[in-house]
Short mmCIF file of C-alpha atoms in Angstrom, two decimals:
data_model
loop_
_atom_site.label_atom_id
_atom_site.label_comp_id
_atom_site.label_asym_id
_atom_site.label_seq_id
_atom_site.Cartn_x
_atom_site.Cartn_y
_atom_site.Cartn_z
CA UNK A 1 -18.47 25.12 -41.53
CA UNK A 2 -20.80 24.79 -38.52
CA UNK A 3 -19.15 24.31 -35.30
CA UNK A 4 -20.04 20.89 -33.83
CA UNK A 5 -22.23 20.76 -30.66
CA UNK A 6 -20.41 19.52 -27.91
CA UNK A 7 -23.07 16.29 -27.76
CA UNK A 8 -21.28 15.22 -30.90
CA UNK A 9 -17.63 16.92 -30.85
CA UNK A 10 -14.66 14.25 -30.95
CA UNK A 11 -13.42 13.00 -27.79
CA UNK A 12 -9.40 12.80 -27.73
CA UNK A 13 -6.24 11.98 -26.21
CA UNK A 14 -5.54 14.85 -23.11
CA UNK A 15 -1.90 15.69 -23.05
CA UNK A 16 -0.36 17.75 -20.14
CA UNK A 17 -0.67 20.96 -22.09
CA UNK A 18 -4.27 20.47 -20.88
CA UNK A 19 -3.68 20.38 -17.53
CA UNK A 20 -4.60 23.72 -16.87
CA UNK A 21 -8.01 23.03 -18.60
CA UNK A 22 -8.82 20.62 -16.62
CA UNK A 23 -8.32 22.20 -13.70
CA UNK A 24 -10.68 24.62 -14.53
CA UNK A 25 -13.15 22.01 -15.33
CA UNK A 26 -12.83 20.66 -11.97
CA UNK A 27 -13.22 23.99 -10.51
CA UNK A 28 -16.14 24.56 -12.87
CA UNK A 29 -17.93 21.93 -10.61
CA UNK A 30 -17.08 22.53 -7.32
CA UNK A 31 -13.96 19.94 -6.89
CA UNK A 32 -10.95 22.09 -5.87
CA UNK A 33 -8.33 22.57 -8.98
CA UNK A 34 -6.05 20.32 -8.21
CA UNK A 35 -3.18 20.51 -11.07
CA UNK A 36 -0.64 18.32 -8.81
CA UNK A 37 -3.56 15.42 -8.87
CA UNK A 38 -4.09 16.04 -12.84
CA UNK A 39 -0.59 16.23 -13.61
CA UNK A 40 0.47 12.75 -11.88
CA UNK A 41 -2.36 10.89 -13.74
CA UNK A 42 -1.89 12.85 -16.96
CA UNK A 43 1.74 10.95 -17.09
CA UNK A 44 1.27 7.97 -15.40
CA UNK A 45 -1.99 7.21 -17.20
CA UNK A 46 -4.31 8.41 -20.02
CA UNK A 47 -6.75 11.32 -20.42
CA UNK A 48 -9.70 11.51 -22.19
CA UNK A 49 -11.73 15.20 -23.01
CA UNK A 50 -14.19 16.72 -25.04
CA UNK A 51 -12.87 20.04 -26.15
CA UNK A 52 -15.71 23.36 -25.72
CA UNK A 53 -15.97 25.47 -28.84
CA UNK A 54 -15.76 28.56 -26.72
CA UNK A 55 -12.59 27.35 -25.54
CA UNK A 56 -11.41 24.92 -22.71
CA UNK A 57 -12.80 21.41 -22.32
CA UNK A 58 -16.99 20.46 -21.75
CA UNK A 59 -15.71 16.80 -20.39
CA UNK A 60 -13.13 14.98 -19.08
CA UNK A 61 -11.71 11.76 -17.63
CA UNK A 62 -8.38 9.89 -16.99
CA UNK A 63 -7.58 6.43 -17.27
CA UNK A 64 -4.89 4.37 -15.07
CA UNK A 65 -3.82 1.06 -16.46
CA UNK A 66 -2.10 -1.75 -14.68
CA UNK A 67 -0.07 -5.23 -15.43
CA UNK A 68 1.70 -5.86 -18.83
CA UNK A 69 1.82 -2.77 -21.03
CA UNK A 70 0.22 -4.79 -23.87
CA UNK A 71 -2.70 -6.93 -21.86
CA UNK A 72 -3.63 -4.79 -18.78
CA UNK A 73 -4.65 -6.74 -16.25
CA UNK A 74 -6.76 -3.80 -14.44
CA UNK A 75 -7.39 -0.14 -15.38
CA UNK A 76 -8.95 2.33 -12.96
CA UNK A 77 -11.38 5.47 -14.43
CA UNK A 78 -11.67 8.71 -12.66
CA UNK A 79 -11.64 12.53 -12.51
CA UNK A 80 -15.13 12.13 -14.72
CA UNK A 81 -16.26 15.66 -15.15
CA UNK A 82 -18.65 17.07 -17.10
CA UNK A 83 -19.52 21.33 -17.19
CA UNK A 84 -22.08 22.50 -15.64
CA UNK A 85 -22.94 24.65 -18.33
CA UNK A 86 -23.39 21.14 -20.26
CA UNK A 87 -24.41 18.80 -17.82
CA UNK A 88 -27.85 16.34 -18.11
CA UNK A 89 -27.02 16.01 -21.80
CA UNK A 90 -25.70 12.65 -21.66
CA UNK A 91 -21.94 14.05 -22.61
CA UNK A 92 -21.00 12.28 -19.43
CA UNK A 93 -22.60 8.68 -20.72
CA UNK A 94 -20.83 9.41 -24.11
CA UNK A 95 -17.59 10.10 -22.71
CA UNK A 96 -17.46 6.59 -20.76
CA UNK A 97 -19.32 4.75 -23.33
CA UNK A 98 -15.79 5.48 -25.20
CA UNK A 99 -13.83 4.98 -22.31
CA UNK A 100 -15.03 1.81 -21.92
CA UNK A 101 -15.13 0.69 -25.82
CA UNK A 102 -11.26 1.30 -26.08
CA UNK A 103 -10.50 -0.22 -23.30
CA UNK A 104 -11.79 -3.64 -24.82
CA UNK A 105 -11.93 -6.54 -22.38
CA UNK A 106 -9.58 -4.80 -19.49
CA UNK A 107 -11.72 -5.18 -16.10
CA UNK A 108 -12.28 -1.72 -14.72
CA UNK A 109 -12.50 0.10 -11.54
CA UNK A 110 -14.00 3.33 -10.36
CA UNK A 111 -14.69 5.00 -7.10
CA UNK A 112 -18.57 6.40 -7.66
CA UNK A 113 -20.25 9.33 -5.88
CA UNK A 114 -23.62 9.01 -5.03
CA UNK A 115 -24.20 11.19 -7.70
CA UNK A 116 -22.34 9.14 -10.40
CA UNK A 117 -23.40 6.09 -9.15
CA UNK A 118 -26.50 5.51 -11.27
CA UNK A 119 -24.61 6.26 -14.73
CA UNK A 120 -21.58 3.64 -13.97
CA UNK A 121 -24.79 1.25 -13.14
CA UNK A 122 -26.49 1.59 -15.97
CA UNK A 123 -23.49 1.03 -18.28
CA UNK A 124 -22.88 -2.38 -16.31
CA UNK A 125 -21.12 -1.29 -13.70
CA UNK A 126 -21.37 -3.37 -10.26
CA UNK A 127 -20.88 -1.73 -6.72
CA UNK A 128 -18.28 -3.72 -5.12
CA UNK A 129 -17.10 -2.31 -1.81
CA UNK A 130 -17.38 1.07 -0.21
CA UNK A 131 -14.16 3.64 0.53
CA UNK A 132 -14.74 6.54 3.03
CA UNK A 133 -12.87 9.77 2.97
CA UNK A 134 -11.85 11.32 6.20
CA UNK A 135 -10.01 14.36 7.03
CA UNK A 136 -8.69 16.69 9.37
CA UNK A 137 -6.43 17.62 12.06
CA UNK A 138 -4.33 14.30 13.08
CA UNK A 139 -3.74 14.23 17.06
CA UNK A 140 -1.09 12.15 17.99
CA UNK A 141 -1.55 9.14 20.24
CA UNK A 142 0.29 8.92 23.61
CA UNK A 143 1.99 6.41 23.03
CA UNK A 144 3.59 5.09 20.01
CA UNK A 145 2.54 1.51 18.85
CA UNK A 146 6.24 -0.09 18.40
CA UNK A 147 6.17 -0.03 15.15
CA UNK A 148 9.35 1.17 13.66
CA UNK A 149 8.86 3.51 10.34
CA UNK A 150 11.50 5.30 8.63
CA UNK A 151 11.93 7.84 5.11
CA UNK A 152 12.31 5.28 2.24
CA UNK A 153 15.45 5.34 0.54
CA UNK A 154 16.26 4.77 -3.25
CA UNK A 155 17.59 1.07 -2.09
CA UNK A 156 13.71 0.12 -0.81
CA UNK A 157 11.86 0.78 -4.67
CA UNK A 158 12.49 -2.59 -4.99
CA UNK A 159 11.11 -4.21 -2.37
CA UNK A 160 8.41 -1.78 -2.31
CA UNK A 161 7.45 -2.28 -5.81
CA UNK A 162 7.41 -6.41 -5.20
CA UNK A 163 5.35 -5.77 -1.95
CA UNK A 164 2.67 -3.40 -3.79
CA UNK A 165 2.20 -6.09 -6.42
CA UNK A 166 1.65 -9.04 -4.03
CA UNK A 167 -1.17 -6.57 -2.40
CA UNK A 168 -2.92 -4.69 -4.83
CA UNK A 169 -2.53 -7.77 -6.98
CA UNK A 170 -1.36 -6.35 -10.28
CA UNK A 171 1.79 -4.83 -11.00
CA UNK A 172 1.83 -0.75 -11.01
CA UNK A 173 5.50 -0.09 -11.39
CA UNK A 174 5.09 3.09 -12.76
CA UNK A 175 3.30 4.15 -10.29
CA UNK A 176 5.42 3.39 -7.08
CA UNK A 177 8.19 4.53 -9.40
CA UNK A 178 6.94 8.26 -9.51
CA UNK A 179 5.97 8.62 -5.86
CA UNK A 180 9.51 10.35 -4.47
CA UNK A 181 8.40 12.69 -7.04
CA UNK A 182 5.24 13.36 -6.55
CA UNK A 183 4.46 12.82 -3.02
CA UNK A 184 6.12 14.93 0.16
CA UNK A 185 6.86 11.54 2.14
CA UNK A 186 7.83 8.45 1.37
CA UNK A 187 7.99 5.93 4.58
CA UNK A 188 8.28 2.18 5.02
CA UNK A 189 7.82 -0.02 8.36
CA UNK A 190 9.89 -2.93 9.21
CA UNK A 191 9.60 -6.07 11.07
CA UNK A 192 11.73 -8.78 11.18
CA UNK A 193 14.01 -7.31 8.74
CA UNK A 194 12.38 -6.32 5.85
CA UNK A 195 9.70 -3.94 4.93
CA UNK A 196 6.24 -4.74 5.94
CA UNK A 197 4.76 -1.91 5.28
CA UNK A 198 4.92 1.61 3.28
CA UNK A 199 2.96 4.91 2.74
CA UNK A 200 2.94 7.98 1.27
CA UNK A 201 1.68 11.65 1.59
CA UNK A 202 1.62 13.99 -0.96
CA UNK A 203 0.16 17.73 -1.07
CA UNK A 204 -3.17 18.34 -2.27
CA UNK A 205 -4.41 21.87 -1.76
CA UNK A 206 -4.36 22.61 1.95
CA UNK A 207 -3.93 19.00 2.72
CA UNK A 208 -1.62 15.92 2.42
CA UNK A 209 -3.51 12.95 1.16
CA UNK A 210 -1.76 9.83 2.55
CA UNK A 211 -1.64 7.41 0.01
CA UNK A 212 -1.07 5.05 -1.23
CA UNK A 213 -1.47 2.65 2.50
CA UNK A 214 -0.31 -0.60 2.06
CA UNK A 215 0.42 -2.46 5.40
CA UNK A 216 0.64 -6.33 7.19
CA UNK A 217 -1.98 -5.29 9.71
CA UNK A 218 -3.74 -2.81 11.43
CA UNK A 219 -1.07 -1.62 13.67
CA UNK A 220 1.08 -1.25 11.06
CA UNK A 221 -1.05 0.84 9.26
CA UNK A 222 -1.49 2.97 12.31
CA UNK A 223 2.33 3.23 12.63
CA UNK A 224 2.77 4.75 9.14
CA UNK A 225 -0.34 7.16 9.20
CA UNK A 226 1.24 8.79 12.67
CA UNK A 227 4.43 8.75 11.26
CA UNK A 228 3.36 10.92 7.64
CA UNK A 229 0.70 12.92 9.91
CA UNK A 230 3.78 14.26 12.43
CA UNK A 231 5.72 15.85 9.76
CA UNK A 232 3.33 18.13 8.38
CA UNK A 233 1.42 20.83 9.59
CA UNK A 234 -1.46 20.57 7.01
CA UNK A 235 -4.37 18.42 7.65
CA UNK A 236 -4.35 15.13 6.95
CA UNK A 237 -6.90 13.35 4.13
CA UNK A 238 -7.16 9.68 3.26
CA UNK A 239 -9.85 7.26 1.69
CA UNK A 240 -10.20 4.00 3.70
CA UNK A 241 -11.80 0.64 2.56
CA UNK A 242 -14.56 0.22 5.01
CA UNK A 243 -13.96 -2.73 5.63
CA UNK A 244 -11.22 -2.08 8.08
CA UNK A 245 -13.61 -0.54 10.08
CA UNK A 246 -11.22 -0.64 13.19
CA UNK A 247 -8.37 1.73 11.30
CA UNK A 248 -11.47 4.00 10.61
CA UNK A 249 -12.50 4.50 14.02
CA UNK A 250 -8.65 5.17 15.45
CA UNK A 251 -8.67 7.86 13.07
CA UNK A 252 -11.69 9.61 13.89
CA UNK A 253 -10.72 9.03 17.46
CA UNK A 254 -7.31 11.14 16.21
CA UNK A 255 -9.54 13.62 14.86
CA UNK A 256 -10.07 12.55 11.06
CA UNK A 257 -13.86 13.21 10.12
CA UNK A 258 -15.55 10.79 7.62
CA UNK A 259 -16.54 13.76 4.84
CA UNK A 260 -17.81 11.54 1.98
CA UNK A 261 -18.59 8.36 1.30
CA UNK A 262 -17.88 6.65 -1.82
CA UNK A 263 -18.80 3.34 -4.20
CA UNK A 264 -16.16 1.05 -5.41
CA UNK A 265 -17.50 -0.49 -8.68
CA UNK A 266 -15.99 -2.66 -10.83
CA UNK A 267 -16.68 -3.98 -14.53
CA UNK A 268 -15.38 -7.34 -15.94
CA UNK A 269 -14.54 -8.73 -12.64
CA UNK A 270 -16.35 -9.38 -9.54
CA UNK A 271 -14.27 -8.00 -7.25
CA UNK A 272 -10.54 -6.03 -7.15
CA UNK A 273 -7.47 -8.50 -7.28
CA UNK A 274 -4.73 -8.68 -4.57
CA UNK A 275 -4.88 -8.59 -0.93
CA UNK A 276 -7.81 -6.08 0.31
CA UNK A 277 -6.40 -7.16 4.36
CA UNK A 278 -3.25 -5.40 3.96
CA UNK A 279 -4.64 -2.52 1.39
CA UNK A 280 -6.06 0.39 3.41
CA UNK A 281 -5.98 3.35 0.62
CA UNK A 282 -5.44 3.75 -3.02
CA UNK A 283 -3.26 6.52 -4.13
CA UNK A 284 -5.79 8.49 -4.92
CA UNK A 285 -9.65 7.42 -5.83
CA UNK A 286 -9.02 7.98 -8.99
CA UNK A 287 -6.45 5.80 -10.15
CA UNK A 288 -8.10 2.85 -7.72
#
């Protein structure tokens, strides 16, 4: 039998068995490898690949869903890769052209680089806000802002879990759920006796990617970035919502540098639910 091109070769299901393929996929096109990233949205969400005759996989993608199990009230695409070995063949277009299809009338999210941007468009998707990556070195302020942060504890899931809902507007249990896990840090701010705040940071490479930032105001915000970025010696990486341009310009001021912009684009809806005020960063780009 003739071995089907990869233009036409069945897309499936990833499992974590694949997680080493598709960290060499991302390495394949320049993203660092990432397997900690892969592995946390292999189980908490769904991955979707095109598998390479000569071994490994020519495409790949993961899907994050949130809200009831059975009627999703958001899902969130990322990690869309493509070899380079096969790229400008439209494997990319057929790859979310599934995506899409399966996920039926869930509304969608994606963060888009400028170089993804104008496939997402032309399969319907609308730019919707803009996120901004920054990174480096974190120098502390001299003075702390007040603000009291401490570890989270077992006891705060719950309240965290009912504050993430209220602010990303959809209810991502299972993700909140698996942060001790996967990230380094887990904090939470108070005020007025209960928690107003929470963050983590979780190891990515070189770095710790704090994430996901979820906060009453900017100060608060401010609060739990200082408090991840003094208990690690790594640099620190985050992806903003530029709209709160005045957290963006403390950080640089601390020594963050904006390193890539990119598009948030949605599809169904015409704009993200929840509270975009007290949501400063996703988790990670990919899962929205």
């Amino acid at each position: 039998m003739p071995t089907p091109s990869p233009a036409s070769a069945p897309i499936r299901r990833l499992t974590l068995r694949d997680l080493t393929a598709c960290a060499d996929l991302s390495e394949d096109r320049g993203w660092p490898r990432e397997e900690h990233k892969w592995g946390f949205l292999l189980t908490a969400g769904k991955g979707y690949g095109i598998d390479d005759p000569g071994g490994g996989l020519v495409a790949a993608c993961t899907v994050t869903e949130y809200g009831p199990h059975e009627q999703p009230s958001l899902a969130a695409i990322g990690m869309v890769l493509v070899a380079e070995r096969h790229a400008r063949r439209g494997i990319g277009r057929r790859l979310m052209r599934h995506v899409v299809a399966a996920l039926g009338t869930t509304p969608l999210t994606l963060h888009a680089t400028p170089f993804g941007r104008p496939l997402y468009e032309e399969l319907g998707f609308k730019v919707t806000g803009r996120a901004l990556m920054v990174r480096g070195r974190f120098a502390p302020a001299g003075s702390g802002s007040g603000i009291a942060t401490r570890a989270a504890t077992a006891e705060d899931l719950t309240a965290i879990v009912r504050l993430d809902e209220e602010v990303f507007g959809a209810d991502r249990t299972h993700i909140v759920t698996r942060l001790p896990a996967f990230a380094d840090q887990l904090r939470v701010a108070e005020g007025g006796g209960r928690i107003i705040g929470y963050a983590a940071a979780w190891p990515n490479m070189d770095t710790h990617v704090v994430g996901p930032l979820i906060a009453r105001d900017t100060e608060t915000a401010k609060a739990l970035i200082a408090s991840l970025a003094a208990r690690t010696d790594r640099p620190v990486r985050t992806d903003i919502d530029a709209r709160h341009e005045e957290l963006l310009a403390w950080v640089q001021e601390r020594g963050l540098a904006v390193i890539a912009p990119n598009a948030v684009m949605t599809y169904g809806i015409t704009d993200l639910p929840g509270d975009w005020n007290r949501r400063f960063a996703p988790v990670t780009v990919a899962a929205g």
